[in-house]
Short mmCIF file of C-alpha atoms in Angstrom, two decimals:
data_model
loop_
_atom_site.label_atom_id
_atom_site.label_comp_id
_atom_site.label_asym_id
_atom_site.label_seq_id
_atom_site.Cartn_x
_atom_site.Cartn_y
_atom_site.Cartn_z
CA UNK A 1 -71.31 -18.81 -15.61
CA UNK A 2 -72.15 -19.85 -12.14
CA UNK A 3 -70.28 -18.53 -9.20
CA UNK A 4 -68.65 -21.99 -8.61
CA UNK A 5 -67.43 -22.08 -12.22
CA UNK A 6 -66.01 -18.47 -11.78
CA UNK A 7 -64.04 -19.37 -8.75
CA UNK A 8 -62.67 -22.55 -10.42
CA UNK A 9 -61.65 -20.29 -13.53
CA UNK A 10 -59.71 -18.00 -11.21
CA UNK A 11 -58.12 -20.78 -9.37
CA UNK A 12 -56.77 -22.12 -12.59
CA UNK A 13 -55.53 -18.77 -13.84
CA UNK A 14 -53.60 -18.49 -10.53
CA UNK A 15 -52.15 -21.91 -11.01
CA UNK A 16 -50.99 -21.08 -14.60
CA UNK A 17 -49.85 -17.57 -14.14
CA UNK A 18 -48.69 -17.19 -10.55
CA UNK A 19 -47.96 -13.70 -9.21
CA UNK A 20 -44.32 -12.51 -9.70
CA UNK A 21 -42.70 -11.74 -6.47
CA UNK A 22 -41.38 -8.17 -5.96
CA UNK A 23 -37.58 -7.98 -6.66
CA UNK A 24 -35.61 -6.88 -3.90
CA UNK A 25 -33.64 -3.73 -4.45
CA UNK A 26 -34.17 -0.31 -5.60
CA UNK A 27 -34.13 2.04 -8.67
CA UNK A 28 -31.66 4.78 -9.88
CA UNK A 29 -33.16 8.25 -9.31
CA UNK A 30 -30.21 10.42 -10.28
CA UNK A 31 -26.49 10.04 -11.49
CA UNK A 32 -24.06 12.90 -11.78
CA UNK A 33 -21.24 10.87 -13.33
CA UNK A 34 -19.66 9.96 -10.13
CA UNK A 35 -22.38 9.24 -7.58
CA UNK A 36 -25.49 7.28 -8.01
CA UNK A 37 -28.71 8.04 -6.16
CA UNK A 38 -31.09 5.12 -5.54
CA UNK A 39 -34.44 4.81 -3.82
CA UNK A 40 -35.86 1.92 -2.16
CA UNK A 41 -32.83 0.39 -0.83
CA UNK A 42 -32.29 -0.53 2.90
CA UNK A 43 -28.64 -1.21 3.13
CA UNK A 44 -25.73 0.11 5.12
CA UNK A 45 -22.52 1.86 4.00
CA UNK A 46 -20.09 -0.55 2.54
CA UNK A 47 -22.77 -2.73 1.04
CA UNK A 48 -22.41 -3.53 -2.77
CA UNK A 49 -25.01 -3.69 -5.30
CA UNK A 50 -25.41 -4.52 -8.97
CA UNK A 51 -26.55 -1.49 -10.92
CA UNK A 52 -28.53 -1.74 -14.38
CA UNK A 53 -29.25 -4.76 -16.64
CA UNK A 54 -25.47 -5.84 -16.57
CA UNK A 55 -25.48 -5.49 -12.67
CA UNK A 56 -22.22 -3.29 -12.74
CA UNK A 57 -20.88 -3.26 -9.02
CA UNK A 58 -21.38 -0.25 -6.95
CA UNK A 59 -20.83 0.48 -3.31
CA UNK A 60 -22.98 2.38 -0.86
CA UNK A 61 -21.13 5.33 0.40
CA UNK A 62 -23.76 7.28 2.21
CA UNK A 63 -27.19 8.82 2.34
CA UNK A 64 -28.83 12.08 1.49
CA UNK A 65 -32.59 13.24 1.68
CA UNK A 66 -33.81 9.65 2.07
CA UNK A 67 -31.85 8.44 -0.85
CA UNK A 68 -29.01 5.91 -0.97
CA UNK A 69 -25.70 7.19 -2.44
CA UNK A 70 -23.57 4.66 -4.39
CA UNK A 71 -20.35 5.01 -6.28
CA UNK A 72 -19.50 2.55 -8.94
CA UNK A 73 -16.66 0.17 -8.66
CA UNK A 74 -16.29 -0.11 -12.44
CA UNK A 75 -17.23 1.77 -15.42
CA UNK A 76 -20.96 2.05 -15.33
CA UNK A 77 -21.48 2.51 -19.24
CA UNK A 78 -25.16 3.55 -20.30
CA UNK A 79 -27.28 4.15 -17.26
CA UNK A 80 -30.86 5.00 -17.56
CA UNK A 81 -33.23 6.52 -15.14
CA UNK A 82 -35.24 3.94 -13.13
CA UNK A 83 -32.48 1.18 -13.73
CA UNK A 84 -32.53 -1.56 -11.18
CA UNK A 85 -30.23 -1.74 -8.13
CA UNK A 86 -29.74 -5.14 -6.56
CA UNK A 87 -27.89 -6.01 -3.42
CA UNK A 88 -25.03 -8.50 -4.14
CA UNK A 89 -24.45 -11.11 -1.47
CA UNK A 90 -21.32 -11.43 0.64
CA UNK A 91 -19.38 -8.51 -1.35
CA UNK A 92 -17.75 -7.46 1.97
CA UNK A 93 -15.61 -10.48 2.26
CA UNK A 94 -12.26 -11.50 0.67
CA UNK A 95 -11.34 -14.94 -0.65
CA UNK A 96 -7.89 -15.99 0.80
CA UNK A 97 -5.81 -19.25 0.53
CA UNK A 98 -2.81 -20.97 -0.81
CA UNK A 99 -4.10 -20.73 -4.40
CA UNK A 100 -3.47 -16.93 -4.37
CA UNK A 101 0.23 -17.53 -4.47
CA UNK A 102 1.87 -16.58 -7.78
CA UNK A 103 -1.42 -14.87 -9.12
CA UNK A 104 -2.15 -11.30 -10.19
CA UNK A 105 -5.58 -9.93 -9.20
CA UNK A 106 -7.65 -6.80 -9.54
CA UNK A 107 -9.14 -4.86 -6.76
CA UNK A 108 -12.23 -7.05 -6.83
CA UNK A 109 -10.20 -10.25 -6.77
CA UNK A 110 -10.60 -11.23 -10.31
CA UNK A 111 -7.44 -12.58 -12.27
CA UNK A 112 -5.45 -10.36 -14.40
CA UNK A 113 -3.02 -13.00 -15.37
CA UNK A 114 -5.24 -14.86 -17.70
CA UNK A 115 -5.49 -17.89 -15.33
CA UNK A 116 -8.58 -19.42 -13.83
CA UNK A 117 -10.30 -17.94 -10.90
CA UNK A 118 -8.31 -19.19 -7.77
CA UNK A 119 -10.06 -21.96 -5.79
CA UNK A 120 -9.66 -20.42 -2.30
CA UNK A 121 -10.43 -22.15 0.82
CA UNK A 122 -11.64 -19.45 3.10
CA UNK A 123 -13.34 -15.90 3.15
CA UNK A 124 -12.37 -13.12 5.62
CA UNK A 125 -13.53 -9.58 6.10
CA UNK A 126 -12.54 -6.94 3.79
CA UNK A 127 -12.51 -4.18 6.36
CA UNK A 128 -11.71 -6.01 9.67
CA UNK A 129 -10.86 -3.64 12.42
CA UNK A 130 -7.38 -3.30 13.83
CA UNK A 131 -6.15 -5.85 16.30
CA UNK A 132 -6.32 -5.17 20.06
CA UNK A 133 -3.13 -3.19 20.92
CA UNK A 134 -2.32 -5.54 23.75
CA UNK A 135 -2.29 -8.48 21.37
CA UNK A 136 0.50 -6.96 19.27
CA UNK A 137 3.93 -8.17 19.80
CA UNK A 138 6.96 -5.82 19.76
CA UNK A 139 9.38 -5.50 17.07
CA UNK A 140 12.27 -7.55 18.19
CA UNK A 141 13.70 -9.72 15.16
CA UNK A 142 15.75 -8.22 12.50
CA UNK A 143 14.27 -8.30 8.99
CA UNK A 144 17.01 -8.80 6.42
CA UNK A 145 15.91 -6.74 3.32
CA UNK A 146 18.76 -7.48 1.25
CA UNK A 147 19.74 -3.71 0.91
CA UNK A 148 23.27 -2.96 2.48
CA UNK A 149 22.62 0.72 3.49
CA UNK A 150 19.23 -0.25 5.01
CA UNK A 151 20.42 -3.16 6.87
CA UNK A 152 23.46 -1.23 8.24
CA UNK A 153 21.95 2.22 8.99
CA UNK A 154 18.07 1.86 8.98
CA UNK A 155 17.78 -1.78 10.25
CA UNK A 156 14.15 -3.05 9.91
CA UNK A 157 12.27 -5.44 12.10
CA UNK A 158 9.53 -8.04 11.44
CA UNK A 159 6.24 -6.29 11.95
CA UNK A 160 7.56 -2.93 11.54
CA UNK A 161 5.69 -0.24 9.36
CA UNK A 162 7.94 1.83 7.22
CA UNK A 163 7.44 4.55 4.68
CA UNK A 164 9.55 4.98 1.64
CA UNK A 165 8.93 8.85 0.74
CA UNK A 166 10.13 10.17 -2.67
CA UNK A 167 9.23 12.39 -5.48
CA UNK A 168 8.90 10.79 -9.03
CA UNK A 169 11.90 9.32 -10.77
CA UNK A 170 14.20 8.55 -8.02
CA UNK A 171 14.41 4.80 -8.06
CA UNK A 172 11.40 3.89 -5.88
CA UNK A 173 10.22 1.02 -8.09
CA UNK A 174 13.65 -0.34 -8.45
CA UNK A 175 14.17 -0.32 -4.57
CA UNK A 176 10.79 -2.00 -3.98
CA UNK A 177 11.72 -4.87 -6.57
CA UNK A 178 15.08 -5.36 -4.70
CA UNK A 179 13.42 -5.58 -1.39
CA UNK A 180 10.64 -8.04 -2.84
CA UNK A 181 13.15 -10.30 -4.28
CA UNK A 182 15.62 -10.44 -1.23
CA UNK A 183 13.59 -9.89 1.77
CA UNK A 184 13.43 -12.78 4.26
CA UNK A 185 9.78 -13.28 4.35
CA UNK A 186 7.52 -16.37 3.60
CA UNK A 187 4.87 -14.55 1.57
CA UNK A 188 5.12 -11.26 -0.08
CA UNK A 189 1.91 -9.32 -0.83
CA UNK A 190 2.13 -6.39 -3.40
CA UNK A 191 -0.52 -3.76 -3.94
CA UNK A 192 0.08 -1.56 -6.85
CA UNK A 193 -2.51 1.14 -6.48
CA UNK A 194 -3.16 3.88 -8.94
CA UNK A 195 -0.22 3.17 -11.20
CA UNK A 196 -0.07 3.41 -14.96
CA UNK A 197 -0.86 0.05 -16.64
CA UNK A 198 2.69 0.16 -18.28
CA UNK A 199 4.36 0.38 -14.80
CA UNK A 200 2.24 -2.55 -13.45
CA UNK A 201 3.41 -4.65 -16.35
CA UNK A 202 7.09 -3.45 -15.98
CA UNK A 203 7.06 -4.42 -12.25
CA UNK A 204 5.74 -7.98 -12.94
CA UNK A 205 8.15 -8.53 -15.70
CA UNK A 206 11.45 -6.73 -14.65
CA UNK A 207 11.39 -6.22 -10.71
CA UNK A 208 10.31 -9.68 -9.62
CA UNK A 209 11.94 -13.09 -10.75
CA UNK A 210 10.32 -16.35 -10.96
CA UNK A 211 11.32 -17.61 -7.61
CA UNK A 212 9.96 -14.35 -6.01
CA UNK A 213 6.59 -14.67 -8.09
CA UNK A 214 5.94 -18.04 -6.64
CA UNK A 215 5.57 -16.54 -3.18
CA UNK A 216 3.99 -13.27 -4.18
CA UNK A 217 0.48 -12.20 -4.36
CA UNK A 218 0.03 -9.02 -6.59
CA UNK A 219 -3.06 -7.02 -6.37
CA UNK A 220 -2.97 -4.29 -9.23
CA UNK A 221 -5.61 -1.45 -9.61
CA UNK A 222 -4.66 0.97 -12.58
CA UNK A 223 -4.82 4.75 -12.34
CA UNK A 224 -7.91 4.86 -14.40
CA UNK A 225 -9.88 2.42 -12.23
CA UNK A 226 -12.62 3.87 -9.92
CA UNK A 227 -11.63 5.39 -6.64
CA UNK A 228 -13.57 3.01 -4.72
CA UNK A 229 -11.76 0.01 -6.38
CA UNK A 230 -8.36 1.70 -5.53
CA UNK A 231 -9.46 1.87 -1.82
CA UNK A 232 -10.94 -1.75 -1.80
CA UNK A 233 -8.02 -3.11 -3.56
CA UNK A 234 -5.63 -1.78 -0.78
CA UNK A 235 -7.99 -3.21 1.88
CA UNK A 236 -7.81 -6.56 0.07
CA UNK A 237 -4.26 -6.65 0.07
CA UNK A 238 -4.24 -5.85 4.00
CA UNK A 239 -6.90 -8.63 4.53
CA UNK A 240 -4.96 -11.24 2.54
CA UNK A 241 -1.72 -10.43 4.42
CA UNK A 242 -3.42 -10.46 7.83
CA UNK A 243 -4.89 -13.97 6.99
CA UNK A 244 -1.43 -15.51 6.20
CA UNK A 245 0.02 -13.73 9.31
CA UNK A 246 -2.64 -15.34 11.61
CA UNK A 247 -1.44 -18.71 10.57
CA UNK A 248 2.03 -18.09 11.80
CA UNK A 249 3.54 -16.71 8.40
CA UNK A 250 5.88 -13.93 8.14
CA UNK A 251 4.39 -11.58 5.48
CA UNK A 252 6.05 -8.59 3.69
CA UNK A 253 3.35 -6.17 2.52
CA UNK A 254 4.13 -3.58 -0.04
CA UNK A 255 1.63 -0.78 -0.94
CA UNK A 256 2.65 1.40 -3.93
CA UNK A 257 1.46 4.07 -3.15
CA UNK A 258 -0.35 5.44 0.13
CA UNK A 259 -0.60 8.80 -1.60
CA UNK A 260 -2.70 7.62 -4.46
CA UNK A 261 -5.04 5.59 -1.98
CA UNK A 262 -5.43 8.96 -0.07
CA UNK A 263 -6.23 10.68 -3.58
CA UNK A 264 -8.90 8.04 -4.25
CA UNK A 265 -10.39 8.62 -0.68
CA UNK A 266 -10.24 12.34 -1.47
CA UNK A 267 -12.49 11.87 -4.51
CA UNK A 268 -14.92 9.80 -2.46
CA UNK A 269 -14.99 12.31 0.46
CA UNK A 270 -15.55 15.40 -2.02
CA UNK A 271 -18.41 13.43 -3.65
CA UNK A 272 -20.16 13.04 -0.40
CA UNK A 273 -19.86 16.85 0.33
CA UNK A 274 -16.95 16.79 2.79
CA UNK A 275 -15.14 20.07 3.27
CA UNK A 276 -11.63 20.22 1.76
CA UNK A 277 -9.04 20.95 4.48
CA UNK A 278 -5.36 20.79 4.20
CA UNK A 279 -4.35 21.16 0.74
CA UNK A 280 -7.77 20.07 -0.70
CA UNK A 281 -7.69 16.63 1.38
CA UNK A 282 -11.09 16.09 3.34
CA UNK A 283 -10.72 14.64 6.86
CA UNK A 284 -11.66 11.06 5.72
CA UNK A 285 -8.59 10.94 3.22
CA UNK A 286 -6.06 11.70 6.09
CA UNK A 287 -7.96 9.63 8.58
CA UNK A 288 -7.53 6.54 6.13
CA UNK A 289 -3.69 6.50 6.50
CA UNK A 290 -3.76 5.38 10.14
CA UNK A 291 -6.71 3.07 9.50
CA UNK A 292 -4.67 1.16 6.94
CA UNK A 293 -1.37 1.21 8.84
CA UNK A 294 -2.67 -0.07 12.10
CA UNK A 295 -3.71 -3.27 10.52
CA UNK A 296 -0.08 -4.37 10.00
CA UNK A 297 2.30 -5.55 13.02
CA UNK A 298 3.33 -8.62 14.85
CA UNK A 299 0.44 -11.35 15.99
CA UNK A 300 1.38 -12.20 19.46
CA UNK A 301 -1.34 -14.88 19.51
CA UNK A 302 -0.61 -16.50 16.07
CA UNK A 303 3.06 -15.84 15.97
CA UNK A 304 3.05 -14.40 12.51
CA UNK A 305 3.84 -10.87 11.29
CA UNK A 306 3.01 -8.30 8.66
CA UNK A 307 5.81 -6.14 7.87
CA UNK A 308 4.58 -3.20 5.82
CA UNK A 309 6.30 -0.91 3.34
CA UNK A 310 4.32 1.94 2.10
CA UNK A 311 5.59 4.27 -0.57
CA UNK A 312 4.47 7.89 -0.06
CA UNK A 313 4.79 10.28 -3.09
CA UNK A 314 6.12 13.80 -2.04
CA UNK A 315 4.30 15.89 -4.83
CA UNK A 316 6.87 18.40 -5.88
CA UNK A 317 9.36 16.93 -3.43
CA UNK A 318 7.52 18.60 -0.70
CA UNK A 319 8.14 16.58 2.49
CA UNK A 320 5.43 18.55 4.23
CA UNK A 321 2.82 17.26 2.14
CA UNK A 322 -0.34 16.44 4.15
CA UNK A 323 -0.20 12.73 3.43
CA UNK A 324 3.49 12.61 3.98
CA UNK A 325 3.03 14.27 7.22
CA UNK A 326 0.19 12.01 8.46
CA UNK A 327 2.16 8.83 7.36
CA UNK A 328 5.20 9.99 9.07
CA UNK A 329 3.40 10.40 12.33
CA UNK A 330 2.01 6.85 12.46
CA UNK A 331 4.86 4.80 10.62
CA UNK A 332 7.74 3.16 12.77
CA UNK A 333 10.28 4.61 10.50
CA UNK A 334 10.56 6.35 6.97
CA UNK A 335 13.28 5.99 4.24
CA UNK A 336 13.55 9.28 2.12
CA UNK A 337 14.79 9.00 -1.50
CA UNK A 338 16.55 12.15 -2.47
CA UNK A 339 16.76 13.66 -6.06
CA UNK A 340 20.11 15.24 -5.19
CA UNK A 341 21.52 11.92 -4.17
CA UNK A 342 20.28 10.23 -7.30
CA UNK A 343 21.93 13.01 -9.35
CA UNK A 344 25.21 12.03 -7.79
CA UNK A 345 24.79 8.51 -9.20
CA UNK A 346 24.16 6.87 -5.76
CA UNK A 347 21.54 4.29 -5.76
CA UNK A 348 19.62 3.48 -3.92
CA UNK A 349 19.12 7.34 -3.45
CA UNK A 350 18.56 7.24 0.23
CA UNK A 351 19.02 10.59 2.16
CA UNK A 352 20.73 9.24 5.19
CA UNK A 353 20.09 12.34 7.32
CA UNK A 354 16.45 12.68 6.49
CA UNK A 355 15.79 8.81 7.09
CA UNK A 356 15.30 6.99 10.35
CA UNK A 357 14.15 3.55 11.67
CA UNK A 358 12.45 3.99 15.05
CA UNK A 359 12.98 0.30 15.82
CA UNK A 360 16.49 0.01 15.08
CA UNK A 361 17.73 0.63 18.64
CA UNK A 362 15.78 -2.36 19.81
CA UNK A 363 17.36 -4.69 17.11
CA UNK A 364 21.04 -4.18 16.84
CA UNK A 365 23.93 -4.63 19.36
CA UNK A 366 26.00 -1.93 20.95
CA UNK A 367 28.88 -2.13 18.28
CA UNK A 368 26.48 -1.89 15.46
CA UNK A 369 24.55 1.01 17.03
CA UNK A 370 27.93 2.92 17.76
CA UNK A 371 29.18 2.37 14.22
CA UNK A 372 25.92 3.64 12.74
CA UNK A 373 26.09 6.76 14.96
CA UNK A 374 29.50 7.49 13.91
CA UNK A 375 28.64 7.05 10.13
CA UNK A 376 25.85 9.40 10.51
CA UNK A 377 27.98 12.05 12.43
CA UNK A 378 30.62 12.00 9.61
CA UNK A 379 27.99 12.01 6.93
CA UNK A 380 26.42 15.20 8.42
CA UNK A 381 29.86 16.68 8.71
CA UNK A 382 30.61 16.13 5.09
CA UNK A 383 27.21 17.38 3.80
CA UNK A 384 27.29 20.43 5.85
CA UNK A 385 30.82 21.32 4.72
CA UNK A 386 30.82 20.16 1.12
CA UNK A 387 30.40 23.41 -0.59
CA UNK A 388 32.90 24.95 1.64
CA UNK A 389 35.58 22.50 0.70
CA UNK A 390 34.54 22.49 -3.02
CA UNK A 391 35.20 26.37 -3.27
CA UNK A 392 38.57 26.00 -1.62
CA UNK A 393 37.50 27.90 1.43
CA UNK A 394 38.63 25.17 3.81
CA UNK A 395 42.23 24.38 4.65
CA UNK A 396 43.08 21.01 5.48
CA UNK A 397 44.17 20.42 9.02
CA UNK A 398 41.99 23.29 10.34
CA UNK A 399 39.46 20.48 11.95
CA UNK A 400 40.69 17.01 12.59
CA UNK A 401 37.06 15.72 12.74
CA UNK A 402 36.13 17.18 9.40
CA UNK A 403 39.45 15.93 7.90
CA UNK A 404 38.67 12.46 9.10
CA UNK A 405 35.11 12.60 7.90
CA UNK A 406 36.36 13.52 4.35
CA UNK A 407 38.67 10.71 4.38
CA UNK A 408 35.95 8.27 4.93
CA UNK A 409 33.77 9.57 1.99
CA UNK A 410 35.05 6.87 -0.67
CA UNK A 411 34.36 4.13 1.90
CA UNK A 412 30.96 5.51 2.95
CA UNK A 413 29.71 5.99 -0.51
CA UNK A 414 30.69 2.49 -1.43
CA UNK A 415 28.56 1.28 1.31
CA UNK A 416 25.57 3.18 0.04
CA UNK A 417 25.79 2.05 -3.48
CA UNK A 418 24.36 -1.16 -4.70
CA UNK A 419 23.53 -2.58 -7.98
CA UNK A 420 20.14 -3.88 -9.11
CA UNK A 421 20.81 -7.47 -9.00
CA UNK A 422 23.19 -7.35 -5.81
CA UNK A 423 22.00 -8.71 -2.53
CA UNK A 424 23.80 -7.88 0.69
CA UNK A 425 22.63 -9.83 3.80
CA UNK A 426 22.40 -8.29 7.30
CA UNK A 427 25.52 -9.95 8.70
CA UNK A 428 27.57 -8.64 5.61
CA UNK A 429 26.12 -5.20 5.88
CA UNK A 430 26.90 -4.93 9.57
CA UNK A 431 30.52 -6.14 9.16
CA UNK A 432 30.81 -3.66 6.27
CA UNK A 433 29.48 -0.78 8.35
CA UNK A 434 31.96 -1.60 11.19
CA UNK A 435 34.91 -1.79 8.84
CA UNK A 436 33.99 1.56 7.02
#
């Protein structure tokens, strides 16, 4: 074969069988059951990749010895050494729009309610930074939550960040459902994070009605989902709420629970080799609490607001738990649910003495504030001397203030009790407090 013929043959071969371009991405080098180590990637923390032949999503969480560390966002299934790791485009953004109303999504934005994928109109950053503090409006407008004792004694405002702190089995989910149904908000965003699957279904079917469902976006991440998906589901809820607030809407954001989000971040931090500090929580788990909370509030530019209610589980009813303590320091108030109050048959089982709304003094008039202070004073007197009276060690008439406080007990307990289906607006609660 001549040189010319050989060159022509090579040209034909190159035309018929063009070289395959290298595939962008890397390969799995190690996997310990939780973290994946990959080589050949040039991606930053927070990037999402598809791992293996079925491209299961995993997020970059750090680096070690020249390798990229990833954590799966879903069950990985069989994973072989050398499996491909391919970057996924635009995984750090969240779809938002009116099509989300009435829908139930998972932490990745996929429908859980059997409906089609929502046809949204915009995308926003999943982990946008908190707004400039100078663009935050003050809490100046009452938020009617429909709960008599809260409206009367723990008055909430639009844009406030509040914690509901409780142990297990004291009526937390019922109270959240009552607030979601009765709250004066344009849109309700509910994030059920780390809950059992049965509890998620129960909340959807029993705690919110059809009218509430139409204005609600529910993001559910079950307890057996990956820790990163629990964190991303919480961030998704904040991003969706902030989007609607930027258009002038008044949004109620409910996150149940902040503790389980911190637990998820603890798993991530320990997998990265962070040292365990307070009761086993690495610094990143505690730092996540203010990072989330500061994304809620009033938008002085757009005119909207995100009023956030976070449930905080007190493990063993310990109100000095690190997550409880961190939340209490950054929130604008906290509502404590007490097992002792629940055992007396008072629901919602709110411990009046341990609960506070830091914005109430800016929201109510002088008559309301004075009536609330008198209620708290008499309630404290009764609780401090209840055992003394029950033992017969106190003789009526010895203390006029104590006698007056005990005379008010039936009226005070009536104000605190409220049935599941009952709704009490702010004006009615104020009038009931003053008349008590």
